[in-house]
């Protein structure tokens, strides 16, 4: 594997050398016969290198598959060897008379693990158990100890939007027109040979002010929805140590020695969440349903996968008893989000004006097709000026006021708290203008 990887690195460097020579071939003297010869050589050599690299990648993939198969076989052989081992325990007792004695034997084994797994549809908390200790656990009472994993979230986030001047292209005289055209021609030639797609263009943005938004009534950040009826179940007993927590499973479980996860019900926890919709229309045309929950159970909820619609992640950290946490429940198709195309207007000015002013209007439409009221938290971008001569016209707002329906965040993003009734449609309007020197372009 190391030899193949080294060969791949060597071929990649050879490819980079050829590309570097092509980029430097911009002198007028190279426009004749030598240029044609180099183009032919470049196409032949790069095609050969690409074929070699492709073959190496296939060889590496096949070798990795073989190594994985060998690893699985070795693991299975190890499990079989351990299962064939015989353990003998000898206990010597000294008693004064004949009597019945019950012995409780405790011993430590390795190659056993568990991880949390959740099903939020029915508000249950389960664990997944697997072990390769060499013995099958049949009708066994389990006690699970906690760990501290971590996973990520799934609602889009907006970065800061920054404005700056677009670099100007240097002016080239007609006598040096070949110097100007050669790099572009070589780039097109290299692109045709390697069949590489160009990277998508970066969207140009302008600074902003918001106006014309509707006046919404203040509401709580989370709106309570009906809870399901509680379910009866045997609960695991919680035993807390200094650095961890142990759960004694009340039901008997069977965990064979097969290194495969087996679902074990730890507890059914009934919690009362409040709900709020969130959307970032510039990045996604969907509204996400988020639950805000306080862990009123005696269990520490560890991070782990949960069966929520498309198997979304649960939380990004463990939640101890009495702590609060947010959980994304995926996309709610009953809330429609439309991010309309931006309208751009140029303000009239004198013929000899030194500055240009553009006004932009962005509309966001929200529709609630549910039978109850909802609260939608909407986030959109307001760009920041990175140049003194770029002057965005921004309407003042309380930057960190959570109580008001419109506010600015520390990242200069705008947020709305829109209360929408059943079947109602509301429109959010973002209006901003940007002034900058005439003859310049901004990005």
Tab-separated table of C-alpha atoms in Angstrom:
chain	number	residue	atom	x	y	z
A	1	UNK	CA	0.000	0.000	0.000
A	2	UNK	CA	2.845	2.438	0.850
A	3	UNK	CA	4.526	1.736	-2.508
A	4	UNK	CA	1.306	2.473	-4.401
A	5	UNK	CA	0.699	5.655	-2.415
A	6	UNK	CA	4.267	6.859	-3.092
A	7	UNK	CA	3.866	6.161	-6.814
A	8	UNK	CA	0.601	8.091	-6.850
A	9	UNK	CA	2.287	11.095	-5.202
A	10	UNK	CA	5.124	10.955	-7.742
A	11	UNK	CA	2.749	10.891	-10.727
A	12	UNK	CA	0.702	13.735	-9.258
A	13	UNK	CA	3.839	15.871	-8.947
A	14	UNK	CA	4.754	15.131	-12.569
A	15	UNK	CA	1.280	16.283	-13.585
A	16	UNK	CA	1.734	19.492	-11.582
A	17	UNK	CA	5.083	20.161	-13.292
A	18	UNK	CA	3.461	19.920	-16.733
A	19	UNK	CA	0.654	22.244	-15.670
A	20	UNK	CA	3.220	24.715	-14.331
A	21	UNK	CA	5.104	24.711	-17.636
A	22	UNK	CA	1.851	25.313	-19.502
A	23	UNK	CA	1.018	28.292	-17.295
A	24	UNK	CA	4.451	29.854	-17.857
A	25	UNK	CA	4.299	29.468	-21.656
A	26	UNK	CA	3.212	33.065	-22.318
A	27	UNK	CA	6.093	34.549	-24.360
A	28	UNK	CA	5.507	35.699	-27.970
A	29	UNK	CA	8.371	33.507	-29.192
A	30	UNK	CA	6.434	30.394	-28.164
A	31	UNK	CA	3.587	31.137	-30.584
A	32	UNK	CA	5.204	29.351	-33.510
A	33	UNK	CA	6.316	25.811	-34.174
A	34	UNK	CA	7.588	25.272	-30.639
A	35	UNK	CA	4.152	26.111	-29.261
A	36	UNK	CA	2.481	23.478	-31.455
A	37	UNK	CA	5.044	20.891	-30.414
A	38	UNK	CA	4.536	21.633	-26.739
A	39	UNK	CA	0.762	21.349	-27.071
A	40	UNK	CA	1.122	17.906	-28.663
A	41	UNK	CA	3.606	16.803	-26.012
A	42	UNK	CA	1.394	18.204	-23.237
A	43	UNK	CA	-1.669	16.314	-24.451
A	44	UNK	CA	0.233	13.023	-24.821
A	45	UNK	CA	2.011	13.208	-21.463
A	46	UNK	CA	-1.009	14.349	-19.450
A	47	UNK	CA	-3.186	11.627	-20.980
A	48	UNK	CA	-0.593	9.001	-20.042
A	49	UNK	CA	-0.269	10.377	-16.513
A	50	UNK	CA	-4.045	10.494	-16.064
A	51	UNK	CA	-4.347	6.869	-17.190
A	52	UNK	CA	-1.596	5.823	-14.784
A	53	UNK	CA	-3.201	7.717	-11.903
A	54	UNK	CA	-6.582	6.160	-12.637
A	55	UNK	CA	-5.054	2.694	-12.693
A	56	UNK	CA	-3.239	3.346	-9.411
A	57	UNK	CA	-6.445	4.517	-7.739
A	58	UNK	CA	-8.188	1.315	-8.830
A	59	UNK	CA	-5.281	-0.792	-7.514
A	60	UNK	CA	-5.374	1.054	-4.187
A	61	UNK	CA	-9.149	0.548	-3.917
A	62	UNK	CA	-8.823	-3.192	-4.624
A	63	UNK	CA	-5.999	-3.492	-2.089
A	64	UNK	CA	-8.065	-1.704	0.547
A	65	UNK	CA	-10.966	-4.091	-0.073
A	66	UNK	CA	-8.625	-7.066	0.298
A	67	UNK	CA	-7.179	-5.667	3.524
A	68	UNK	CA	-10.678	-5.105	4.906
A	69	UNK	CA	-11.681	-8.685	4.046
A	70	UNK	CA	-8.541	-10.022	5.752
A	71	UNK	CA	-9.267	-7.884	8.812
A	72	UNK	CA	-12.811	-9.260	9.053
A	73	UNK	CA	-11.543	-12.833	8.678
A	74	UNK	CA	-8.946	-12.316	11.406
A	75	UNK	CA	-11.575	-10.814	13.681
A	76	UNK	CA	-13.887	-13.767	13.082
A	77	UNK	CA	-11.034	-16.219	13.693
A	78	UNK	CA	-10.223	-14.425	16.932
A	79	UNK	CA	-13.851	-14.647	18.061
A	80	UNK	CA	-13.998	-18.357	17.173
A	81	UNK	CA	-10.750	-19.046	19.034
A	82	UNK	CA	-11.983	-17.232	22.122
A	83	UNK	CA	-15.333	-19.060	21.999
A	84	UNK	CA	-13.538	-22.413	21.910
A	85	UNK	CA	-11.614	-21.599	25.065
A	86	UNK	CA	-12.703	-23.322	28.260
A	87	UNK	CA	-12.658	-21.504	31.563
A	88	UNK	CA	-12.544	-23.430	34.829
A	89	UNK	CA	-13.227	-21.872	38.213
A	90	UNK	CA	-12.173	-23.808	41.325
A	91	UNK	CA	-13.607	-22.758	44.690
A	92	UNK	CA	-12.419	-24.443	47.904
A	93	UNK	CA	-14.777	-24.138	50.889
A	94	UNK	CA	-14.158	-25.225	54.461
A	95	UNK	CA	-17.449	-25.921	56.306
A	96	UNK	CA	-18.322	-27.568	59.606
A	97	UNK	CA	-21.403	-29.425	58.359
A	98	UNK	CA	-23.382	-30.193	55.211
A	99	UNK	CA	-25.282	-27.156	53.964
A	100	UNK	CA	-26.566	-25.529	50.757
A	101	UNK	CA	-24.374	-22.696	49.497
A	102	UNK	CA	-25.113	-20.126	46.746
A	103	UNK	CA	-22.115	-18.544	45.054
A	104	UNK	CA	-22.229	-15.213	43.192
A	105	UNK	CA	-19.314	-14.969	40.758
A	106	UNK	CA	-18.209	-11.634	39.263
A	107	UNK	CA	-15.477	-11.286	36.651
A	108	UNK	CA	-14.296	-8.723	34.090
A	109	UNK	CA	-14.255	-9.335	30.318
A	110	UNK	CA	-13.036	-7.213	27.404
A	111	UNK	CA	-14.381	-6.598	23.876
A	112	UNK	CA	-17.856	-5.544	25.024
A	113	UNK	CA	-19.357	-2.109	24.361
A	114	UNK	CA	-22.642	-0.211	24.198
A	115	UNK	CA	-23.818	3.028	22.593
A	116	UNK	CA	-27.005	5.093	23.015
A	117	UNK	CA	-29.757	4.943	20.411
A	118	UNK	CA	-33.040	6.879	20.427
A	119	UNK	CA	-36.475	6.696	18.850
A	120	UNK	CA	-38.110	10.089	19.291
A	121	UNK	CA	-41.300	9.085	17.499
A	122	UNK	CA	-42.475	7.104	20.507
A	123	UNK	CA	-40.338	8.936	23.086
A	124	UNK	CA	-38.255	5.857	23.918
A	125	UNK	CA	-34.624	5.612	24.978
A	126	UNK	CA	-32.743	2.508	23.878
A	127	UNK	CA	-29.200	1.288	23.781
A	128	UNK	CA	-27.369	-0.850	21.259
A	129	UNK	CA	-25.185	-3.601	22.697
A	130	UNK	CA	-22.512	-5.701	21.018
A	131	UNK	CA	-19.737	-7.876	22.387
A	132	UNK	CA	-16.992	-10.268	21.304
A	133	UNK	CA	-15.936	-11.560	24.704
A	134	UNK	CA	-15.978	-15.204	23.592
A	135	UNK	CA	-19.178	-16.209	25.382
A	136	UNK	CA	-22.870	-15.769	24.599
A	137	UNK	CA	-24.876	-13.827	27.164
A	138	UNK	CA	-28.192	-15.697	27.325
A	139	UNK	CA	-31.008	-14.369	29.536
A	140	UNK	CA	-28.601	-11.960	31.212
A	141	UNK	CA	-29.340	-8.996	33.448
A	142	UNK	CA	-27.327	-6.032	32.126
A	143	UNK	CA	-25.855	-2.950	33.806
A	144	UNK	CA	-24.647	-0.278	31.340
A	145	UNK	CA	-22.064	2.401	32.129
A	146	UNK	CA	-22.073	5.842	30.481
A	147	UNK	CA	-19.663	7.403	27.978
A	148	UNK	CA	-19.338	10.873	26.393
A	149	UNK	CA	-19.711	10.826	22.559
A	150	UNK	CA	-20.399	13.863	20.364
A	151	UNK	CA	-22.238	14.469	17.067
A	152	UNK	CA	-23.193	17.494	14.986
A	153	UNK	CA	-26.340	19.337	14.021
A	154	UNK	CA	-28.286	19.692	10.808
A	155	UNK	CA	-29.888	23.171	10.481
A	156	UNK	CA	-28.015	25.459	8.017
A	157	UNK	CA	-25.992	28.337	9.450
A	158	UNK	CA	-25.167	31.677	7.832
A	159	UNK	CA	-21.697	33.214	7.891
A	160	UNK	CA	-20.982	36.946	7.807
A	161	UNK	CA	-21.511	38.700	4.447
A	162	UNK	CA	-18.599	41.015	3.562
A	163	UNK	CA	-18.289	43.651	0.816
A	164	UNK	CA	-15.085	44.625	-0.982
A	165	UNK	CA	-13.890	46.008	-4.304
A	166	UNK	CA	-13.422	43.634	-7.216
A	167	UNK	CA	-9.761	43.644	-8.386
A	168	UNK	CA	-9.250	45.491	-11.659
A	169	UNK	CA	-7.661	43.749	-14.638
A	170	UNK	CA	-4.414	45.443	-15.818
A	171	UNK	CA	-4.614	47.156	-19.207
A	172	UNK	CA	-2.535	45.481	-21.964
A	173	UNK	CA	-1.451	47.175	-25.213
A	174	UNK	CA	-2.314	45.715	-28.605
A	175	UNK	CA	1.342	44.878	-29.300
A	176	UNK	CA	1.298	42.562	-26.311
A	177	UNK	CA	-2.063	41.015	-27.124
A	178	UNK	CA	-0.531	37.553	-27.319
A	179	UNK	CA	0.685	37.874	-23.731
A	180	UNK	CA	-2.875	38.623	-22.718
A	181	UNK	CA	-4.492	35.775	-24.655
A	182	UNK	CA	-1.960	32.989	-24.103
A	183	UNK	CA	-2.880	32.131	-20.489
A	184	UNK	CA	-6.574	31.929	-21.325
A	185	UNK	CA	-5.914	29.809	-24.418
A	186	UNK	CA	-3.653	27.468	-22.465
A	187	UNK	CA	-6.243	27.190	-19.708
A	188	UNK	CA	-8.926	26.250	-22.243
A	189	UNK	CA	-6.608	23.718	-23.857
A	190	UNK	CA	-5.751	22.151	-20.496
A	191	UNK	CA	-9.409	22.102	-19.499
A	192	UNK	CA	-10.391	20.308	-22.707
A	193	UNK	CA	-7.664	17.705	-22.217
A	194	UNK	CA	-8.274	16.950	-18.553
A	195	UNK	CA	-12.076	17.361	-18.791
A	196	UNK	CA	-12.225	19.112	-15.454
A	197	UNK	CA	-15.233	21.183	-14.548
A	198	UNK	CA	-14.747	24.754	-13.447
A	199	UNK	CA	-15.665	25.715	-9.895
A	200	UNK	CA	-19.017	27.489	-9.494
A	201	UNK	CA	-18.908	31.249	-9.444
A	202	UNK	CA	-19.205	33.004	-6.121
A	203	UNK	CA	-22.419	34.935	-5.687
A	204	UNK	CA	-21.956	38.695	-5.505
A	205	UNK	CA	-23.583	40.405	-2.548
A	206	UNK	CA	-24.279	43.961	-1.431
A	207	UNK	CA	-24.781	45.631	1.957
A	208	UNK	CA	-28.296	46.092	3.234
A	209	UNK	CA	-31.005	47.709	5.299
A	210	UNK	CA	-34.293	46.078	6.186
A	211	UNK	CA	-37.663	47.770	5.725
A	212	UNK	CA	-41.314	47.048	5.019
A	213	UNK	CA	-41.561	44.075	7.383
A	214	UNK	CA	-44.879	43.307	9.025
A	215	UNK	CA	-45.427	44.047	12.710
A	216	UNK	CA	-45.684	40.779	14.570
A	217	UNK	CA	-46.940	40.322	18.110
A	218	UNK	CA	-44.357	39.309	20.645
A	219	UNK	CA	-44.525	35.625	21.463
A	220	UNK	CA	-42.591	33.076	23.435
A	221	UNK	CA	-39.645	31.576	21.606
A	222	UNK	CA	-41.176	28.110	21.795
A	223	UNK	CA	-44.842	27.226	21.423
A	224	UNK	CA	-46.207	24.192	23.235
A	225	UNK	CA	-47.821	21.399	21.196
A	226	UNK	CA	-49.892	18.464	22.527
A	227	UNK	CA	-47.963	15.576	24.060
A	228	UNK	CA	-48.597	11.898	23.441
A	229	UNK	CA	-50.134	9.837	26.237
A	230	UNK	CA	-47.592	8.349	28.672
A	231	UNK	CA	-46.484	4.749	28.174
A	232	UNK	CA	-45.934	2.188	30.892
A	233	UNK	CA	-42.605	0.393	30.938
A	234	UNK	CA	-40.040	-1.105	33.242
A	235	UNK	CA	-37.407	1.530	33.928
A	236	UNK	CA	-33.697	0.992	34.399
A	237	UNK	CA	-32.339	1.791	37.850
A	238	UNK	CA	-29.811	4.623	37.812
A	239	UNK	CA	-26.652	4.305	39.887
A	240	UNK	CA	-24.319	7.305	39.873
A	241	UNK	CA	-20.614	6.998	40.590
A	242	UNK	CA	-18.064	9.787	40.926
A	243	UNK	CA	-17.290	10.015	37.187
A	244	UNK	CA	-19.990	7.951	35.461
A	245	UNK	CA	-23.527	6.619	35.650
A	246	UNK	CA	-24.643	2.983	35.533
A	247	UNK	CA	-28.024	1.721	34.318
A	248	UNK	CA	-29.261	-1.614	35.623
A	249	UNK	CA	-31.556	-3.044	32.932
A	250	UNK	CA	-34.714	-4.561	34.521
A	251	UNK	CA	-35.445	-6.984	31.677
A	252	UNK	CA	-33.464	-10.099	30.872
A	253	UNK	CA	-31.495	-9.773	27.606
A	254	UNK	CA	-29.622	-12.163	25.315
A	255	UNK	CA	-26.437	-10.829	23.673
A	256	UNK	CA	-24.647	-13.457	21.533
A	257	UNK	CA	-20.924	-13.204	20.886
A	258	UNK	CA	-21.185	-12.085	17.239
A	259	UNK	CA	-19.873	-8.473	17.276
A	260	UNK	CA	-23.285	-7.279	16.003
A	261	UNK	CA	-25.337	-4.561	17.677
A	262	UNK	CA	-28.428	-5.771	19.554
A	263	UNK	CA	-31.129	-3.367	20.719
A	264	UNK	CA	-31.736	-3.292	24.469
A	265	UNK	CA	-34.520	-1.136	25.920
A	266	UNK	CA	-33.106	1.016	28.709
A	267	UNK	CA	-36.126	3.198	29.517
A	268	UNK	CA	-39.109	5.072	28.115
A	269	UNK	CA	-38.823	8.728	29.082
A	270	UNK	CA	-41.813	11.075	28.822
A	271	UNK	CA	-40.722	14.695	28.373
A	272	UNK	CA	-42.769	17.805	27.546
A	273	UNK	CA	-41.142	19.723	24.673
A	274	UNK	CA	-42.044	23.074	23.171
A	275	UNK	CA	-41.696	23.561	19.426
A	276	UNK	CA	-40.483	26.249	17.041
A	277	UNK	CA	-39.840	26.319	13.298
A	278	UNK	CA	-36.534	27.615	11.934
A	279	UNK	CA	-35.516	28.379	8.365
A	280	UNK	CA	-32.553	29.849	6.493
A	281	UNK	CA	-34.223	30.533	3.106
A	282	UNK	CA	-31.019	31.627	1.363
A	283	UNK	CA	-29.521	28.166	1.916
A	284	UNK	CA	-32.598	25.945	2.110
A	285	UNK	CA	-36.226	26.332	1.025
A	286	UNK	CA	-37.401	24.135	3.919
A	287	UNK	CA	-38.573	24.929	7.441
A	288	UNK	CA	-37.035	22.792	10.191
A	289	UNK	CA	-38.983	21.836	13.302
A	290	UNK	CA	-36.950	22.179	16.495
A	291	UNK	CA	-37.973	20.891	19.921
A	292	UNK	CA	-36.817	22.550	23.124
A	293	UNK	CA	-36.803	19.996	25.941
A	294	UNK	CA	-35.896	19.945	29.613
A	295	UNK	CA	-34.580	16.603	30.791
A	296	UNK	CA	-36.817	15.986	33.813
A	297	UNK	CA	-35.854	12.302	33.974
A	298	UNK	CA	-33.093	10.858	36.195
A	299	UNK	CA	-31.206	9.695	33.089
A	300	UNK	CA	-28.228	11.374	31.459
A	301	UNK	CA	-29.057	11.520	27.743
A	302	UNK	CA	-25.893	10.840	25.764
A	303	UNK	CA	-25.279	11.929	22.192
A	304	UNK	CA	-26.232	9.254	19.684
A	305	UNK	CA	-28.224	8.520	16.504
A	306	UNK	CA	-31.999	8.788	16.653
A	307	UNK	CA	-34.774	7.542	14.396
A	308	UNK	CA	-36.254	10.917	13.422
A	309	UNK	CA	-37.563	10.877	9.855
A	310	UNK	CA	-34.266	10.489	7.912
A	311	UNK	CA	-32.151	9.366	10.875
A	312	UNK	CA	-31.072	12.833	11.952
A	313	UNK	CA	-28.521	13.228	14.711
A	314	UNK	CA	-29.787	13.725	18.243
A	315	UNK	CA	-27.738	16.302	20.183
A	316	UNK	CA	-24.168	17.528	20.150
A	317	UNK	CA	-23.407	16.730	23.810
A	318	UNK	CA	-24.669	14.687	26.739
A	319	UNK	CA	-27.610	16.179	28.646
A	320	UNK	CA	-27.564	15.662	32.388
A	321	UNK	CA	-30.761	15.515	34.473
A	322	UNK	CA	-32.535	18.896	34.847
A	323	UNK	CA	-30.619	20.364	31.860
A	324	UNK	CA	-32.303	21.789	28.741
A	325	UNK	CA	-31.445	20.948	25.149
A	326	UNK	CA	-32.626	21.531	21.575
A	327	UNK	CA	-33.318	18.704	19.149
A	328	UNK	CA	-33.929	19.090	15.419
A	329	UNK	CA	-36.901	17.025	14.235
A	330	UNK	CA	-36.194	17.452	10.537
A	331	UNK	CA	-38.114	19.220	7.770
A	332	UNK	CA	-41.778	20.119	8.267
A	333	UNK	CA	-43.455	19.959	4.810
A	334	UNK	CA	-46.523	21.771	6.164
A	335	UNK	CA	-44.597	25.070	6.241
A	336	UNK	CA	-43.839	26.522	2.793
A	337	UNK	CA	-40.866	28.870	2.308
A	338	UNK	CA	-40.329	30.887	-0.900
A	339	UNK	CA	-37.134	32.936	-1.343
A	340	UNK	CA	-38.046	35.229	-4.235
A	341	UNK	CA	-35.465	36.680	-6.658
A	342	UNK	CA	-33.958	39.954	-5.500
A	343	UNK	CA	-35.112	43.186	-7.186
A	344	UNK	CA	-32.270	45.594	-8.072
A	345	UNK	CA	-32.767	49.309	-8.819
A	346	UNK	CA	-30.230	52.018	-9.721
A	347	UNK	CA	-30.995	55.423	-8.298
A	348	UNK	CA	-30.864	58.342	-10.738
A	349	UNK	CA	-27.958	60.761	-10.363
A	350	UNK	CA	-26.189	63.451	-12.372
A	351	UNK	CA	-24.151	62.717	-15.501
A	352	UNK	CA	-20.879	63.569	-13.770
A	353	UNK	CA	-21.741	61.833	-10.489
A	354	UNK	CA	-18.770	60.349	-8.659
A	355	UNK	CA	-20.796	57.684	-6.841
A	356	UNK	CA	-23.296	54.981	-7.791
A	357	UNK	CA	-26.187	53.878	-5.559
A	358	UNK	CA	-28.114	50.629	-5.987
A	359	UNK	CA	-31.193	49.637	-3.997
A	360	UNK	CA	-32.143	45.997	-3.462
A	361	UNK	CA	-35.400	44.431	-2.294
A	362	UNK	CA	-35.570	40.818	-1.099
A	363	UNK	CA	-38.910	39.145	-0.324
A	364	UNK	CA	-39.413	35.974	1.748
A	365	UNK	CA	-42.830	34.320	1.725
A	366	UNK	CA	-43.961	31.976	4.527
A	367	UNK	CA	-47.161	29.909	4.405
A	368	UNK	CA	-48.601	27.835	7.256
A	369	UNK	CA	-50.751	24.919	6.048
A	370	UNK	CA	-51.174	23.500	9.557
A	371	UNK	CA	-54.367	23.679	11.606
A	372	UNK	CA	-52.699	25.531	14.487
A	373	UNK	CA	-50.567	28.632	15.041
A	374	UNK	CA	-46.810	28.393	14.572
A	375	UNK	CA	-43.776	30.581	15.267
A	376	UNK	CA	-41.060	30.669	12.592
A	377	UNK	CA	-37.543	31.911	13.282
A	378	UNK	CA	-36.130	33.246	9.972
A	379	UNK	CA	-32.475	34.175	9.358
A	380	UNK	CA	-31.099	36.076	6.342
A	381	UNK	CA	-27.840	37.864	5.557
A	382	UNK	CA	-26.875	41.532	5.775
A	383	UNK	CA	-23.432	42.169	4.251
A	384	UNK	CA	-20.723	44.182	5.957
A	385	UNK	CA	-18.530	46.780	4.233
A	386	UNK	CA	-14.813	46.005	4.235
A	387	UNK	CA	-13.918	49.234	2.382
A	388	UNK	CA	-14.277	52.837	3.575
A	389	UNK	CA	-15.631	53.992	0.192
A	390	UNK	CA	-18.435	51.396	0.185
A	391	UNK	CA	-21.310	52.877	2.176
A	392	UNK	CA	-24.257	50.580	2.879
A	393	UNK	CA	-27.442	52.209	4.138
A	394	UNK	CA	-28.564	50.069	7.093
A	395	UNK	CA	-31.603	50.766	9.248
A	396	UNK	CA	-30.744	50.810	12.975
A	397	UNK	CA	-31.886	47.831	15.059
A	398	UNK	CA	-31.354	46.411	18.515
A	399	UNK	CA	-28.554	44.002	17.729
A	400	UNK	CA	-29.223	41.492	20.500
A	401	UNK	CA	-32.851	42.152	21.479
A	402	UNK	CA	-34.548	38.755	21.606
A	403	UNK	CA	-37.977	40.205	22.446
A	404	UNK	CA	-38.408	42.202	19.225
A	405	UNK	CA	-39.579	40.551	15.965
A	406	UNK	CA	-36.658	41.990	13.927
A	407	UNK	CA	-33.058	42.124	15.158
A	408	UNK	CA	-29.419	41.912	14.064
A	409	UNK	CA	-27.024	39.223	15.270
A	410	UNK	CA	-23.329	39.552	16.048
A	411	UNK	CA	-22.609	38.175	12.536
A	412	UNK	CA	-24.665	41.056	11.043
A	413	UNK	CA	-27.432	38.650	10.011
A	414	UNK	CA	-31.071	39.682	10.307
A	415	UNK	CA	-33.604	37.586	12.245
A	416	UNK	CA	-37.388	37.574	12.330
A	417	UNK	CA	-39.811	35.923	14.750
A	418	UNK	CA	-42.933	35.463	12.609
A	419	UNK	CA	-46.184	34.282	14.211
A	420	UNK	CA	-48.350	32.704	11.495
A	421	UNK	CA	-51.922	31.498	11.954
A	422	UNK	CA	-53.541	28.422	10.347
A	423	UNK	CA	-53.608	28.761	6.546
A	424	UNK	CA	-52.035	32.222	6.752
A	425	UNK	CA	-49.298	33.573	4.468
A	426	UNK	CA	-46.851	36.260	5.582
A	427	UNK	CA	-44.220	38.138	3.634
A	428	UNK	CA	-40.928	39.394	5.043
A	429	UNK	CA	-39.225	42.215	3.138
A	430	UNK	CA	-35.522	42.991	3.282
A	431	UNK	CA	-34.573	46.295	1.623
A	432	UNK	CA	-31.074	47.734	1.435
A	433	UNK	CA	-28.958	50.132	-0.616
A	434	UNK	CA	-25.235	50.368	-1.355
A	435	UNK	CA	-23.254	53.441	-2.453
A	436	UNK	CA	-19.754	53.138	-3.919
A	437	UNK	CA	-17.466	55.094	-6.303
A	438	UNK	CA	-18.410	55.125	-9.983
A	439	UNK	CA	-16.279	52.869	-12.149
A	440	UNK	CA	-15.716	50.322	-9.363
A	441	UNK	CA	-17.260	46.868	-8.972
A	442	UNK	CA	-18.043	45.261	-5.632
A	443	UNK	CA	-18.127	41.646	-4.595
